[in-house]
CSV table of C-alpha atoms in Angstrom, one decimal:
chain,number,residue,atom,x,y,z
A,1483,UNK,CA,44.2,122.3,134.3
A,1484,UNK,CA,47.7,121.3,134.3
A,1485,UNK,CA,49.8,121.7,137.8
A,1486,UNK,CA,51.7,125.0,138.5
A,1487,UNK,CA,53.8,126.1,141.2
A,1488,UNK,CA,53.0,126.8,144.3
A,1489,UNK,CA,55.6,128.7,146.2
A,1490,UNK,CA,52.9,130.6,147.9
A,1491,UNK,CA,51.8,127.9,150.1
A,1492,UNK,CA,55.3,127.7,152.0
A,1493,UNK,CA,57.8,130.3,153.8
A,1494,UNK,CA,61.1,129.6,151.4
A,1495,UNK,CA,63.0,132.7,151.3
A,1496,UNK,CA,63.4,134.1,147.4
A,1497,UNK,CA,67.1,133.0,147.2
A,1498,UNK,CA,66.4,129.7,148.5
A,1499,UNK,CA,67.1,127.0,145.4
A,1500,UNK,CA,65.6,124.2,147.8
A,1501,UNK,CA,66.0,120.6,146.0
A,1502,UNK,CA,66.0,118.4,148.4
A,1503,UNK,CA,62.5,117.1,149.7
A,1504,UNK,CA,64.2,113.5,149.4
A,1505,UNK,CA,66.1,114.1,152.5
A,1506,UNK,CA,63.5,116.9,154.4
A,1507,UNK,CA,60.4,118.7,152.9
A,1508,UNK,CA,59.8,121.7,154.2
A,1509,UNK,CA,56.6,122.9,155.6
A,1510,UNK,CA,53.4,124.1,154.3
A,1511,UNK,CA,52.2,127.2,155.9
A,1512,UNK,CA,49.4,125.5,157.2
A,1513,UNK,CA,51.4,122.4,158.8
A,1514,UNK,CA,53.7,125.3,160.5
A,1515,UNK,CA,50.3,126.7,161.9
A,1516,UNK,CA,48.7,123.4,163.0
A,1517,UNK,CA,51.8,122.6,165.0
A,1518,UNK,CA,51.6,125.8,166.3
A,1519,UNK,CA,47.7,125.4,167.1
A,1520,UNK,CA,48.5,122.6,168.7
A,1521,UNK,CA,51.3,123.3,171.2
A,1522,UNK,CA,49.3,126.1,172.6
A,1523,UNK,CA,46.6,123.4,173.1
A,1524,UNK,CA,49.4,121.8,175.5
A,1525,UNK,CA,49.0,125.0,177.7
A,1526,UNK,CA,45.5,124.6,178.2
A,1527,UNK,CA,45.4,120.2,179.1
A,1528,UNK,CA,41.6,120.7,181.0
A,1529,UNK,CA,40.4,121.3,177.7
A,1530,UNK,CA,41.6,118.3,176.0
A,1531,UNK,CA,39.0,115.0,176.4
A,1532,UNK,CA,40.0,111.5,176.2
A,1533,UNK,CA,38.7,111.0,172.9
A,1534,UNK,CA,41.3,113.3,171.9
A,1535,UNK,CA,43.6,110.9,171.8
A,1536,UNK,CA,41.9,108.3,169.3
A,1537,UNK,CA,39.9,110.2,167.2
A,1538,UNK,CA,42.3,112.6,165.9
A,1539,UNK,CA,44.6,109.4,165.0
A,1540,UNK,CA,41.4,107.4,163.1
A,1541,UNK,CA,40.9,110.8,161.0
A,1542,UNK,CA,44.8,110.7,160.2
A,1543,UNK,CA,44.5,107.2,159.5
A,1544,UNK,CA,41.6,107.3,156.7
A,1545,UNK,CA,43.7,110.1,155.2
A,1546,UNK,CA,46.5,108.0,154.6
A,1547,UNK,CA,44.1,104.8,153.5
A,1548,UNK,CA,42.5,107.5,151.3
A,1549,UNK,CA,46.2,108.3,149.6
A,1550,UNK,CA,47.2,104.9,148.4
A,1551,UNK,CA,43.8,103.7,147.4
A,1552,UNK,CA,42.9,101.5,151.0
A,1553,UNK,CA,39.3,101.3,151.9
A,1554,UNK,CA,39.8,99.7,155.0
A,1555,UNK,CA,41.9,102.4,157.4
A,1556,UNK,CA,42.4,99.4,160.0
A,1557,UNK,CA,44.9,98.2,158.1
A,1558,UNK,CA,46.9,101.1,158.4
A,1559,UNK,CA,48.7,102.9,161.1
A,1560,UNK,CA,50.8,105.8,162.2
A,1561,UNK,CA,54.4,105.0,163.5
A,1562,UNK,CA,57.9,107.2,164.8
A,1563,UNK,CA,59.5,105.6,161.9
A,1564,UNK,CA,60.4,103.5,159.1
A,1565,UNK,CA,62.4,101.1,161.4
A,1566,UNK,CA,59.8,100.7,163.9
A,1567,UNK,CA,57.2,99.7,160.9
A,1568,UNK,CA,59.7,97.2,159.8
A,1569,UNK,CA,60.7,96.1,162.8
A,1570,UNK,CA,56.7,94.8,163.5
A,1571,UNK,CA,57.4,93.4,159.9
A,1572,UNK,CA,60.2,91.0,160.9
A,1573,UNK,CA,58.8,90.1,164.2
A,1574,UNK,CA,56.2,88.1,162.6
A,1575,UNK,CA,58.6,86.3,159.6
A,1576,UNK,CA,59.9,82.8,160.7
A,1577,UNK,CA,62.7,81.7,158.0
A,1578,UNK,CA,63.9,78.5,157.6
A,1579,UNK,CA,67.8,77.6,156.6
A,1580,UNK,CA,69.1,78.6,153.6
A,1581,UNK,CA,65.8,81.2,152.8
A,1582,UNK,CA,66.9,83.6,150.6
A,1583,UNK,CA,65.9,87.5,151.4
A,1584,UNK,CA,66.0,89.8,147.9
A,1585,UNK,CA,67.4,93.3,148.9
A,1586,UNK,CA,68.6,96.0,145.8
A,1587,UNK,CA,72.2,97.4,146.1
A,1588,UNK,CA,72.8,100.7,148.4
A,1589,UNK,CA,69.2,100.2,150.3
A,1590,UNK,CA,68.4,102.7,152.7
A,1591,UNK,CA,69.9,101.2,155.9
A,1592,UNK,CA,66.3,101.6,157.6
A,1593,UNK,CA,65.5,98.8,154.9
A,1594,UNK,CA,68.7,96.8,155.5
A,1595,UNK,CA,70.0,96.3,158.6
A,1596,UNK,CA,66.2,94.7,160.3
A,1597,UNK,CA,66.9,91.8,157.4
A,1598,UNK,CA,70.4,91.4,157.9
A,1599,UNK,CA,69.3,90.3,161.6
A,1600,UNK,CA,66.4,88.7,160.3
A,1601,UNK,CA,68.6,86.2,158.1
A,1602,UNK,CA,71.3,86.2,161.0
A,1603,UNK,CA,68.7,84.7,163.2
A,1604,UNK,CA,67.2,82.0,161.0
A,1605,UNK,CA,70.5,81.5,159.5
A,1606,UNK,CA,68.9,82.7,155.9
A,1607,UNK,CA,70.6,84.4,153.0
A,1608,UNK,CA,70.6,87.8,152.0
A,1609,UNK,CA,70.8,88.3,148.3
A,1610,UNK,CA,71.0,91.7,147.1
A,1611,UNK,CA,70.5,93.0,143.2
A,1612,UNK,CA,73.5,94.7,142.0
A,1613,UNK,CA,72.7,97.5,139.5
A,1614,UNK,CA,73.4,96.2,136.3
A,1615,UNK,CA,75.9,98.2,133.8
A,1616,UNK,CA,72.7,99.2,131.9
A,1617,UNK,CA,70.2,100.6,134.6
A,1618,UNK,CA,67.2,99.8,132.6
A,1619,UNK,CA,67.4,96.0,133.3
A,1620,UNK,CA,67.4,96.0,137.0
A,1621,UNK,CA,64.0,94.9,137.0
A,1622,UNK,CA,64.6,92.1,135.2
A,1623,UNK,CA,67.5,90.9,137.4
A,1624,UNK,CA,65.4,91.2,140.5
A,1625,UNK,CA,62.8,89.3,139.0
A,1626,UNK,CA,65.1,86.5,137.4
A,1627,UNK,CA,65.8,86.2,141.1
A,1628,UNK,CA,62.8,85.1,142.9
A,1629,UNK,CA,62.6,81.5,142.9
A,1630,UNK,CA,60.7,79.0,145.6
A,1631,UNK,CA,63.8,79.7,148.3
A,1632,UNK,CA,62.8,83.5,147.9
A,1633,UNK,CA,61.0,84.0,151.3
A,1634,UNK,CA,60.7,87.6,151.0
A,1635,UNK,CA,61.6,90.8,149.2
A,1636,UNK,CA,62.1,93.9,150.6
A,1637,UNK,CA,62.5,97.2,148.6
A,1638,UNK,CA,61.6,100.6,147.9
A,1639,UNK,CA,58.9,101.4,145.5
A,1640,UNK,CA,62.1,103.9,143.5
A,1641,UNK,CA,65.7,103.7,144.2
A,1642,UNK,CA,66.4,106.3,147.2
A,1643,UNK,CA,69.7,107.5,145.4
A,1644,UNK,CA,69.0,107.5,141.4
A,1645,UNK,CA,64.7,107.5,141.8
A,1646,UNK,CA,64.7,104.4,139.7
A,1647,UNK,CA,60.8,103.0,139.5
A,1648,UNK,CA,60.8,99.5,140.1
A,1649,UNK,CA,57.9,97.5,138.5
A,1650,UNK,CA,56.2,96.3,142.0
A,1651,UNK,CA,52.9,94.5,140.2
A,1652,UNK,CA,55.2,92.2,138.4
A,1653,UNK,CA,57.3,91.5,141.6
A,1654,UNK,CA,54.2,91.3,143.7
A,1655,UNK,CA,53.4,88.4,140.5
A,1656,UNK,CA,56.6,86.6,141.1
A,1657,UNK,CA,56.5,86.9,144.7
A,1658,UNK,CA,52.8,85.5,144.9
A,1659,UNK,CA,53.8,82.3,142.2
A,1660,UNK,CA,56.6,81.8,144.9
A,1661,UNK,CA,55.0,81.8,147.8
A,1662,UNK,CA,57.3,84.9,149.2
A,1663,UNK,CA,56.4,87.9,150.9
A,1664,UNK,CA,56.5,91.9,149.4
A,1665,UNK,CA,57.4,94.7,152.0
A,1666,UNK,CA,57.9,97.7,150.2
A,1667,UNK,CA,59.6,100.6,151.5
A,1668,UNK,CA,57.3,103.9,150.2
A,1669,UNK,CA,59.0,106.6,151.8
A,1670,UNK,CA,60.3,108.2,148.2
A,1671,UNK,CA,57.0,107.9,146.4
A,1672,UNK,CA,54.0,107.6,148.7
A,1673,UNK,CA,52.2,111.2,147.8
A,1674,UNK,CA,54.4,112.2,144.7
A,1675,UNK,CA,54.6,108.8,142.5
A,1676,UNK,CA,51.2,107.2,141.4
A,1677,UNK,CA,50.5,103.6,144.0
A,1678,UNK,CA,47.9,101.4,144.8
A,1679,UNK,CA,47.2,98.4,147.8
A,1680,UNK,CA,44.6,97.3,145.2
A,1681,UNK,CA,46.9,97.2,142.3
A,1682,UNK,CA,49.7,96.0,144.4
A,1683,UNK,CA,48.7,94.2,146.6
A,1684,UNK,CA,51.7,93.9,149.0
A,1685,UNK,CA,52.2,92.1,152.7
A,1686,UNK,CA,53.3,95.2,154.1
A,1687,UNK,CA,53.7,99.4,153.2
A,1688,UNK,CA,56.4,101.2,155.6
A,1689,UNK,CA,56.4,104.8,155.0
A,1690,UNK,CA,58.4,108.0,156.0
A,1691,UNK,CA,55.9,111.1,156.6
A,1692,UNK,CA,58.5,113.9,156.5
A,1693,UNK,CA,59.5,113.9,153.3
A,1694,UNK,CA,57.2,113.4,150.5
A,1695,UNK,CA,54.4,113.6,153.1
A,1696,UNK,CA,55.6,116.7,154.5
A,1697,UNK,CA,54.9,116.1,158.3
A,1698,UNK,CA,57.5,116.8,160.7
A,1699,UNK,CA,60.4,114.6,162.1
A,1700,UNK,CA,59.4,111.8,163.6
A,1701,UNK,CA,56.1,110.6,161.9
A,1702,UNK,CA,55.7,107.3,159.6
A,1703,UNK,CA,53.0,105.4,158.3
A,1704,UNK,CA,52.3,101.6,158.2
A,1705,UNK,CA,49.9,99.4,155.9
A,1706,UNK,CA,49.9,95.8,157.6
A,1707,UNK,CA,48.0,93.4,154.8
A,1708,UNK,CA,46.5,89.9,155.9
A,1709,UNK,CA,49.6,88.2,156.5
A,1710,UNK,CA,49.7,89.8,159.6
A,1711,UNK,CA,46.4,90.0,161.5
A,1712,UNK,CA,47.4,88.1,164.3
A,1713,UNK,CA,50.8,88.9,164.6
A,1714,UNK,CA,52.8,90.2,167.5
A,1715,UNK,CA,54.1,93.7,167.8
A,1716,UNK,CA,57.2,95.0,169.0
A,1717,UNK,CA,55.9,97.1,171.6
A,1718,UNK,CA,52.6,96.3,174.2
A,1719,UNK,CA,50.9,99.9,174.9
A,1720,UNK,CA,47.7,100.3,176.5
A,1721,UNK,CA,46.6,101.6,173.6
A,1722,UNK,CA,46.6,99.4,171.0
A,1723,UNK,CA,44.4,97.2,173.0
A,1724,UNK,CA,40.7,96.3,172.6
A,1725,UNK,CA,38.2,98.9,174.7
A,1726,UNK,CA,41.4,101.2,175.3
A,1727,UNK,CA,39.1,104.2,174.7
A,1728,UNK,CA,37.3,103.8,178.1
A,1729,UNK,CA,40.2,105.2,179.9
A,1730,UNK,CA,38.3,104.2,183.5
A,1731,UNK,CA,38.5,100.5,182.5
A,1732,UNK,CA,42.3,100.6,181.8
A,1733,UNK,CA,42.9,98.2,184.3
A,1734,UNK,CA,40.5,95.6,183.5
A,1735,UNK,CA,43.3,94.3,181.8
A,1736,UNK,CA,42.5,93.3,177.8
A,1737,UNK,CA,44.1,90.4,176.0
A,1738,UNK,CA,42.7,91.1,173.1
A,1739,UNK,CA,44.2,93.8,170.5
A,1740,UNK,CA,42.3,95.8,168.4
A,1741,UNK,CA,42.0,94.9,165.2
A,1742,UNK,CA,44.5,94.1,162.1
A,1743,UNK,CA,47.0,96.8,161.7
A,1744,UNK,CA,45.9,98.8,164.8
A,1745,UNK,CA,48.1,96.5,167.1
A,1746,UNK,CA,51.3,97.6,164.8
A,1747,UNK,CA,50.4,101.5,166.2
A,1748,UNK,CA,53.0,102.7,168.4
A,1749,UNK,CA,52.4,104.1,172.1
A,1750,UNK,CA,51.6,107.5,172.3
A,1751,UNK,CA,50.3,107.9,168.7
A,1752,UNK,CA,47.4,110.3,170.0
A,1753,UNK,CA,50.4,112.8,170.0
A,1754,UNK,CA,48.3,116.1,169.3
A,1755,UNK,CA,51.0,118.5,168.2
A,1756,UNK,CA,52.1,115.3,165.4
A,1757,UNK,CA,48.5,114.6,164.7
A,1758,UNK,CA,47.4,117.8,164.3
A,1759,UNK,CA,50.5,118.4,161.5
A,1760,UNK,CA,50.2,115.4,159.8
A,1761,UNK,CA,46.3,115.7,159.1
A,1762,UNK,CA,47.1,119.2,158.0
A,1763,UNK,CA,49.7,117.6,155.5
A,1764,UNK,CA,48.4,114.7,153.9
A,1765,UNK,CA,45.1,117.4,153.3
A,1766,UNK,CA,47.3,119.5,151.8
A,1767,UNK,CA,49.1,116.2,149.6
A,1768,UNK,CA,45.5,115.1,148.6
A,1769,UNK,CA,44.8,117.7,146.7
A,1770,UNK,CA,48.1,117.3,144.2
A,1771,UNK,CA,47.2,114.2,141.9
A,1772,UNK,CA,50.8,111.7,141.5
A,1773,UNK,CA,50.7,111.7,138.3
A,1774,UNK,CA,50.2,115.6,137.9
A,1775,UNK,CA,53.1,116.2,139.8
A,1776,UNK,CA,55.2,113.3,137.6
A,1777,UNK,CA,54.4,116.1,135.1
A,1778,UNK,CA,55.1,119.3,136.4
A,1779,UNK,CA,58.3,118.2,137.7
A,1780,UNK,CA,59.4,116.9,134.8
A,1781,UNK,CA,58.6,119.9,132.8
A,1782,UNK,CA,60.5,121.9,134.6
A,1783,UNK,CA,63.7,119.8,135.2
A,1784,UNK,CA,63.6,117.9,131.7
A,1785,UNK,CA,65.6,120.9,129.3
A,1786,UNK,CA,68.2,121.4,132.3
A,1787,UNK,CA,69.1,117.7,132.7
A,1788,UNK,CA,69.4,117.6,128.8
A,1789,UNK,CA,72.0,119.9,129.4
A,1790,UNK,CA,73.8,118.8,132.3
A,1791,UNK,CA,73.7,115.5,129.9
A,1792,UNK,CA,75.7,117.4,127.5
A,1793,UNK,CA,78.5,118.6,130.1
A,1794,UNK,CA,78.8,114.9,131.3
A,1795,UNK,CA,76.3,115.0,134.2
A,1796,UNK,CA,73.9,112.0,133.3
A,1797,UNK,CA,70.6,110.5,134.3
A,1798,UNK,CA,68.4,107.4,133.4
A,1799,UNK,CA,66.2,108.0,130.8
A,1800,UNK,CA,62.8,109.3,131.9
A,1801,UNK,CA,60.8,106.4,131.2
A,1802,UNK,CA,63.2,104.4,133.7
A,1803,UNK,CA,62.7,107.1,136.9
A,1804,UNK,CA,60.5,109.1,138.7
A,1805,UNK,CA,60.6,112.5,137.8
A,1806,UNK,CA,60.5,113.7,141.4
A,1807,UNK,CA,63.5,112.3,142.4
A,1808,UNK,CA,66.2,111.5,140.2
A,1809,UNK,CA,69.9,110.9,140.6
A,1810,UNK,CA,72.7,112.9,138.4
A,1811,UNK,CA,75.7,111.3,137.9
A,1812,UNK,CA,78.6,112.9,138.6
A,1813,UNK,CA,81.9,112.7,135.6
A,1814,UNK,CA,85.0,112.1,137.5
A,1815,UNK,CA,86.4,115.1,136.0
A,1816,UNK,CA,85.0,117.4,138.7
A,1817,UNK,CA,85.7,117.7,142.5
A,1818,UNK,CA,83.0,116.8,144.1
A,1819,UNK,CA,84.1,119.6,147.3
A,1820,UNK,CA,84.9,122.0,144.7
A,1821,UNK,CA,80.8,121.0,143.5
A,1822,UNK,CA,79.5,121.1,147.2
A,1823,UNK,CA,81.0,124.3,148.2
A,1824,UNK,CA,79.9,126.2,144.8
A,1825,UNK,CA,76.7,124.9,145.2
A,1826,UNK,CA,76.7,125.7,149.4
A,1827,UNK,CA,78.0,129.6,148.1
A,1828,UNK,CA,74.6,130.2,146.3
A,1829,UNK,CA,72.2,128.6,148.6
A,1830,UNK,CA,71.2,125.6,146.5
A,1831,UNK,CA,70.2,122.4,148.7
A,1832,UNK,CA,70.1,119.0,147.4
A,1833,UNK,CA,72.1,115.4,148.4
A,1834,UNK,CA,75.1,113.8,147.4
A,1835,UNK,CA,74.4,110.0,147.7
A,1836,UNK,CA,77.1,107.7,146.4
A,1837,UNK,CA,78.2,108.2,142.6
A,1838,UNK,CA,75.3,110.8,142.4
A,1839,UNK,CA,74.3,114.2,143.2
A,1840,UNK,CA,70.2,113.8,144.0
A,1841,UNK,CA,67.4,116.2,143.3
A,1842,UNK,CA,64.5,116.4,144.4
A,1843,UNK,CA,61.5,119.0,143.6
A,1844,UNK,CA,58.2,120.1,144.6
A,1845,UNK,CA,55.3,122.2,143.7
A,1846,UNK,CA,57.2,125.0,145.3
A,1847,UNK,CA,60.1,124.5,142.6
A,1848,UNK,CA,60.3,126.0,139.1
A,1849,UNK,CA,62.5,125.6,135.6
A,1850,UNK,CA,64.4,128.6,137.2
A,1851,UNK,CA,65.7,126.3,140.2
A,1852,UNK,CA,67.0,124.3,137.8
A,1853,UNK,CA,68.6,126.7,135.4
A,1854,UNK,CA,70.8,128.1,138.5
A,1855,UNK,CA,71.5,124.5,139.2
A,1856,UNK,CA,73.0,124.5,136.0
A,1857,UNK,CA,74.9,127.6,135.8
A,1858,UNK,CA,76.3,126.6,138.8
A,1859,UNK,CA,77.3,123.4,137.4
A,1860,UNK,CA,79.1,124.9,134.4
A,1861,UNK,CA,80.5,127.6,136.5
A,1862,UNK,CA,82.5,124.6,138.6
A,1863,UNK,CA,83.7,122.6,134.8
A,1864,UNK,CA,85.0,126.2,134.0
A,1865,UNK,CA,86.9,126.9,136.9
C-alpha cells in the first residue's frame, strides 16, 4: 500500500503549516516520551548498571547500519555533530602541495570550513563546482573535475539549499579511477532519500540525526570505511578504548582502541536521555521505505509547485531533485520581507537559503500544506 500521512504520530497543532524538517524535525510522540522515560531514569542513578552505557549505544548503532544498508555496525558511530565526524575525517588526510579538494558552491559551512583548514595546512587547493546556468549539468561539471590531483571530494548526497540529487556512484567511479577520497555529507537524505555503503561505497558518511532522523539537538552519526581503521581521533575518551566495558579495570591503562569506527565515537556517547530518543527515532524512520516517501511527498507538493511555476516561483525539474527537499526560486519581483512576514502571519515554517525559499515535508504533511503555501504566495504577488 502506498504511504499516507501520518499527522497522528506527532503533537503539531492543526494551524501549524510546518515545512521545514531541513532545518529541525519535530518529534514523534514516541521520541518525546522516550526522552521523557529517560530523564526520570536520571532521578533514580542506583538503578542504572554499567552496561548501560554500551549496550544501549551498540543497539543504536545496528539501527543506523541497518538504515543505509551496513552489515557491519563497527563501522559506524554516534557523534554530537556533523563537524565533529568531519573533523575525525580530516585528522587522518595528509595532502601534498598543490592537492586539489572538490567542494560544490554554497556547502553547508559544517562541510566547508574543516577543508578550508585542511588545504591551509598542506598548502592544497580548494576547488569548488559552481552551479551551472542549467542546474541539470552540475553533475557533469563535478565529474569533469576529478582528475589525478583530486585528493578528495567532499559533498552532500542533495544540495542543502535547492535538494539537488547528485549522482554519488558515478563520483565514487571517478573518485576510485583517481585515487581520491569520497566523504559525503548525508544529513539531507539519510532516512528520506534512497542510499547504500554497498552501492556507494564511500571513505566516510557524516550524518545530522535531528533532522531527517528526527532525534533531538545534538546527535550525529558516523560511517568510517577502511581507509580509516587505524586512524587517530580527535578526542581520547576512556571509552572508545579496548576492554572499556570493565569499568574496575579502567586504570589498567589500554593502548589499544576498539575496533574500526568505534575509536571515531565521542566521549559520553552512552548518554541515556540521547540514546534512548534516537533508538526510539530511527525505529520509527525504519518503518517508512525512501523511496515511498520520494512518492508521497511528491504527490502532494507536485500540483502546487506547478503553480507557483506559473506565478514565477520555479524549481528543478523532478527528475533532477529530491522530492523531500526542494528549493523555490524566488522572481525578483517580490519582497522577500513582505514574503517572510505573510508567511510568519499564518503560521507557515519553512527556510529562506540564498536565492530560494526551501521546503521541506514529512509524513506529517499533506497537499493542503501546500495549497496554503500557495495562497499565501499569490496573496503577496497581489498585494
Amino acid at each position: 500500500m502506498p504511504l499516507t500521512q501520518q499527522k497522528q504520530l506527532f503533537n503539531i497543532s492543526e494551524d501549524l503549516t510546518y515545512l521545514n524538517t531541513a532545518s529541525f524535525s519535530p518529534a514523534f510522540k514516541s521520541v518525546e516520551a522516550a526522552g521523557i522515560e529517560g530523564m526520570k531514569q536520571k532521578s533514580n542513578p542506583e538503578l542504572r548498571q554499567a552496561s548501560d552505557l554500551f549496550e544501549p549505544v551498540v543497539a543504536l548503532r545496528k539501527l543506523f547500519a541497518q538504515l543505509i544498508n551496513e552489515d557491519d555496525y563497527n563501522r559506524v558511530v554516534t557523534l554530537p555533530s556533523v563537524s565533529y565526524g568531519m573533523a575525525n575525517v580530516a585528522n587522518n588526510i595528509e595532502l601534498k602541495d598543490d592537492d586539489e579538494i572538490i567542494i560544490i558552491e554554497e556547502q553547508f559551512p559544517s562541510n566547508y570550513y574543516i577543508w578550508e583548514d585542511l588545504a591551509k595546512r598542506y598548502n592544497a587547493k580548494i576547488v569548488t563546482i559552481s552551479q551551472p546556468e542549467t542546474i541539470e549539468d552540475w553533475n557533469a561539471s563535478l565529474l569533469e573535475q576529478i582528475n589525478p590531483k583530486t585528493a578528495l571530494v567532499a559533498i552532500g548526497h542533495i544540495h542543502w539549499a535547492n535538494g539537488y540529487t547528485f549522482d554519488l556512484k558515478a563520483i565514487r567511479a571517478k573518485t576510485k579511477q583517481n585515487n581520491a577520497l569520497f566523504v559525503i555529507d548525508g544529513s539531507q537524505s539519510i532516512g528520506a532519500l534512497p542510499f547504500s555503503i554497498k552501492d556507494i561505497q564511500p571513505d566516510a558518511l557524516i550524518c545530522a540525526g535531528y533532522k531527517w532522523l528526527f532525534g533531538p539537538y545534538g546527535c550525529a552519526y558516523g560511517y568510517y570505511g577502511s581507509y580509516f581503521d587505524n586512524g587517530k581521533p580527535i578526542e581520547q575518551n576512556w571509552a572508545n578504548r579496548l576492554g572499556s566495558e570493565n569499568l574496575a579495570g579502567l586504570t589498567a591503562y589500554q593502548s589499544q582502541y576498539k575496533p574500526k569506527a568505534n575509536r571515531y565515537a565521542m566521549g559520553e556517547s552512552g548518554s541515556f536521555i540521547y540514546v534512548k530518543m534516537q533508538t526510539a527515532a530511527l525505529k520509527e524512520i525504519l518503518k517508512i521505505k525512501p523511496s515511498e516517501l520520494q512518492e508521497y511527498c511528491h504527490n502532494i507538493s507536485h500540483k502546487v509547485l506547478k503553480e507557483l511555476s506559473d506565478l514565477g516561483f520555479t524549481s528543478t525539474h523532478p527528475d533532477f531533485r529530491a522530492k523531500h527537499l526542494f528549493g523555490v526560486k524566488i522572481p525578483e519581483f517580490v519582497n522577500v520581507d513582505d514574503l517572510k512576514a505573510a508567511l510568519k502571519a499564518n503560521n507557515i515554517h519553512l527556510s529562506f537559503r540564498g536565492e530560494y525559499m526551501r521546503v521541506s515535508c514529512h509524513i506529517f504533511n499533506t497537499e493542503a500544506h501546500f495549497e496554503k503555501l500557495v495562497n499565501v504566495v499569490k496573496s503577496v504577488i497581489k498585494a
